[in-house]
Amino acid sequence: MKYSQLGRSGLKVSKLCLGTMNFGPHTKEADAHKIMDQAHDAGLNFFDTANAYGGTERRGWTEEIIGRWISQGGGRRERTVLATKVYGTMTDWPNDGKLSALNIRRALDASLKRLQTDHIDLYQFHHVDRDTPWDEIWQAVDVAITQGKILYAGSSNFAGWHLAAAQEAAARRPVTGLVSEQSIYNLMQRSVEREVIPAAQHYGLGLLPWSPLHGGLLGGVLQKQNDGVRRSEGRAADALAKSHDAIAAFEAFAAELGHAPGDVALAWLLHQPAVTAPIIGPRTAAQLEAGLRALDVSLDEAALSRLDEIFPGPKTAPEDYAW
């Protein structure tokens, strides 16, 4: 396993991050525990979750599953860089969501209890809160850090200017601020290249792409359909129809390279200089093994150029629209 610094922090994380959103609703607890053990066996030390994961009827379920895995001991907690998130509404009562100082305090304590640990390594804001000033948010984070309950703060689904606002407010205090940003980023969805990635690089944030296979569309979806393995429905079917020719070209090029499409899609992210660790969310042990294969895929400049031709991305702002 290869490791890199998380943004400008001194924290070292594996080049792949284990996403746990499927644990509970789609992956049974025993299987989830096996996947986490398997990840450790492969040297993967970075696990990501959120307080709201588990489904609308059972928010917090995923953290509970991870907590029971941690409670087994054997160095499970010590070997894990544990990341969770706050923002999602947990109940229908006021103040049980977003980023007020009150909710940060309550949500953090609840996550610690579910995860059966005394601290969170990376505490992430799951979405920008337009109703809470950054001074209040950073004050709450300062308190949590002083109490030893969190070590680093990160963001998720922020626009570029949100990152700038957060970091400038942090600098005024002054505190470290954000060390990472989670965004949707893959060959088919490259919007973050316009402003989010430049902002993250400017402020020294590590980028953690989620949905690296774009909901499976970059995982060999056409070949699987030809083999009768799966059929896309709903939004996935609409996205497939819209991008059918590009996906077909991508799968053909992956075959030329001698790799599975999903391996190439993940490897492309690993070749992007702003990316610290793509987040893979396996439902099964076999899917985790498939994700790990991407670490051994090397793409030369010709291959990267061909992928840019198939799935062109935007220029950075303002050149993308002004020049």
Short mmCIF file of N, CA and C in Angstrom, two decimals, residues 20 23 29 32-34 36-37 40 45 47-49 62-84 111-121:
data_model
loop_
_atom_site.label_atom_id
_atom_site.label_comp_id
_atom_site.label_asym_id
_atom_site.label_seq_id
_atom_site.Cartn_x
_atom_site.Cartn_y
_atom_site.Cartn_z
N THR A 20 -17.85 3.66 3.65
CA THR A 20 -18.67 2.68 4.38
C THR A 20 -20.17 2.90 4.23
N PHE A 23 -22.54 -0.04 4.41
CA PHE A 23 -22.59 -0.90 5.59
C PHE A 23 -23.90 -0.69 6.34
N GLU A 29 -23.72 -6.68 8.70
CA GLU A 29 -22.68 -6.29 9.65
C GLU A 29 -21.49 -7.24 9.64
N ALA A 32 -19.48 -6.54 6.64
CA ALA A 32 -18.80 -5.26 6.77
C ALA A 32 -17.55 -5.39 7.63
N HIS A 33 -17.64 -6.14 8.72
CA HIS A 33 -16.48 -6.36 9.58
C HIS A 33 -15.36 -7.08 8.82
N LYS A 34 -15.73 -8.05 7.99
CA LYS A 34 -14.73 -8.77 7.20
C LYS A 34 -14.07 -7.84 6.19
N MET A 36 -13.63 -4.59 6.49
CA MET A 36 -12.72 -3.69 7.20
C MET A 36 -11.44 -4.41 7.61
N ASP A 37 -11.56 -5.67 8.04
CA ASP A 37 -10.36 -6.45 8.34
C ASP A 37 -9.53 -6.68 7.08
N HIS A 40 -7.55 -3.58 6.26
CA HIS A 40 -6.35 -3.49 7.08
C HIS A 40 -5.27 -4.45 6.60
N ASN A 45 -5.53 2.18 5.56
CA ASN A 45 -5.70 2.67 6.93
C ASN A 45 -6.71 3.80 7.08
N PHE A 47 -10.54 5.16 6.73
CA PHE A 47 -11.95 4.77 6.64
C PHE A 47 -12.82 6.01 6.77
N ASP A 48 -13.82 6.11 5.91
CA ASP A 48 -14.71 7.28 5.90
C ASP A 48 -16.15 6.85 6.14
N THR A 49 -16.85 7.60 6.99
CA THR A 49 -18.26 7.35 7.24
C THR A 49 -18.96 8.68 7.48
N THR A 62 -24.56 2.91 10.36
CA THR A 62 -23.23 2.58 9.85
C THR A 62 -22.16 2.85 10.90
N GLU A 63 -22.26 3.98 11.60
CA GLU A 63 -21.29 4.26 12.66
C GLU A 63 -21.36 3.18 13.75
N GLU A 64 -22.55 2.70 14.06
CA GLU A 64 -22.68 1.66 15.07
C GLU A 64 -21.97 0.38 14.63
N ILE A 65 -22.09 0.04 13.36
CA ILE A 65 -21.42 -1.16 12.83
C ILE A 65 -19.91 -1.02 12.95
N ILE A 66 -19.40 0.16 12.60
CA ILE A 66 -17.96 0.40 12.71
C ILE A 66 -17.54 0.37 14.18
N GLY A 67 -18.36 0.92 15.05
CA GLY A 67 -18.05 0.93 16.47
C GLY A 67 -17.93 -0.48 17.04
N ARG A 68 -18.81 -1.38 16.64
CA ARG A 68 -18.73 -2.75 17.14
C ARG A 68 -17.50 -3.46 16.57
N TRP A 69 -17.09 -3.08 15.37
CA TRP A 69 -15.83 -3.62 14.80
C TRP A 69 -14.64 -3.11 15.60
N ILE A 70 -14.63 -1.81 15.89
CA ILE A 70 -13.54 -1.22 16.68
C ILE A 70 -13.45 -1.87 18.05
N SER A 71 -14.60 -2.17 18.66
CA SER A 71 -14.63 -2.70 20.02
C SER A 71 -14.00 -4.08 20.14
N GLN A 72 -13.78 -4.75 19.01
CA GLN A 72 -13.13 -6.06 19.04
C GLN A 72 -11.64 -5.95 19.38
N GLY A 73 -11.10 -4.74 19.32
CA GLY A 73 -9.71 -4.54 19.69
C GLY A 73 -8.76 -5.05 18.62
N GLY A 74 -7.61 -5.55 19.06
CA GLY A 74 -6.64 -6.06 18.11
C GLY A 74 -5.97 -4.99 17.28
N GLY A 75 -5.93 -3.75 17.80
CA GLY A 75 -5.30 -2.66 17.08
C GLY A 75 -6.16 -2.06 15.99
N ARG A 76 -7.44 -2.43 15.96
CA ARG A 76 -8.31 -1.92 14.89
C ARG A 76 -8.41 -0.39 14.92
N ARG A 77 -8.62 0.17 16.09
CA ARG A 77 -8.73 1.64 16.15
C ARG A 77 -7.38 2.29 15.91
N GLU A 78 -6.34 1.74 16.51
CA GLU A 78 -5.01 2.37 16.42
C GLU A 78 -4.49 2.40 14.99
N ARG A 79 -4.89 1.45 14.19
CA ARG A 79 -4.39 1.38 12.80
C ARG A 79 -5.30 2.11 11.81
N THR A 80 -6.34 2.75 12.32
CA THR A 80 -7.31 3.39 11.43
C THR A 80 -7.30 4.90 11.57
N VAL A 81 -7.17 5.59 10.46
CA VAL A 81 -7.46 7.03 10.41
C VAL A 81 -8.96 7.13 10.17
N LEU A 82 -9.68 7.50 11.20
CA LEU A 82 -11.14 7.43 11.19
C LEU A 82 -11.74 8.80 10.86
N ALA A 83 -12.54 8.83 9.80
CA ALA A 83 -13.18 10.07 9.37
C ALA A 83 -14.70 9.89 9.40
N THR A 84 -15.39 10.86 9.96
CA THR A 84 -16.84 10.88 9.88
C THR A 84 -17.30 12.29 9.55
N SER A 111 -21.60 10.66 17.70
CA SER A 111 -20.75 9.85 16.82
C SER A 111 -19.70 9.10 17.62
N LEU A 112 -19.08 9.77 18.59
CA LEU A 112 -18.08 9.11 19.42
C LEU A 112 -18.67 7.90 20.15
N LYS A 113 -19.90 8.05 20.62
CA LYS A 113 -20.56 6.95 21.32
C LYS A 113 -20.84 5.80 20.37
N ARG A 114 -21.38 6.11 19.18
CA ARG A 114 -21.69 5.05 18.23
C ARG A 114 -20.43 4.35 17.74
N LEU A 115 -19.37 5.12 17.52
CA LEU A 115 -18.12 4.57 17.00
C LEU A 115 -17.27 3.92 18.09
N GLN A 116 -17.66 4.07 19.34
CA GLN A 116 -16.94 3.48 20.48
C GLN A 116 -15.47 3.88 20.48
N THR A 117 -15.24 5.17 20.35
CA THR A 117 -13.88 5.71 20.37
C THR A 117 -13.90 7.03 21.13
N ASP A 118 -12.72 7.50 21.51
CA ASP A 118 -12.66 8.75 22.26
C ASP A 118 -12.32 9.95 21.39
N HIS A 119 -12.02 9.72 20.09
CA HIS A 119 -11.71 10.85 19.22
C HIS A 119 -11.94 10.47 17.76
N ILE A 120 -12.19 11.48 16.95
CA ILE A 120 -12.31 11.35 15.50
C ILE A 120 -11.06 11.98 14.89
N ASP A 121 -10.42 11.26 13.98
CA ASP A 121 -9.21 11.81 13.37
C ASP A 121 -9.52 12.94 12.39
#
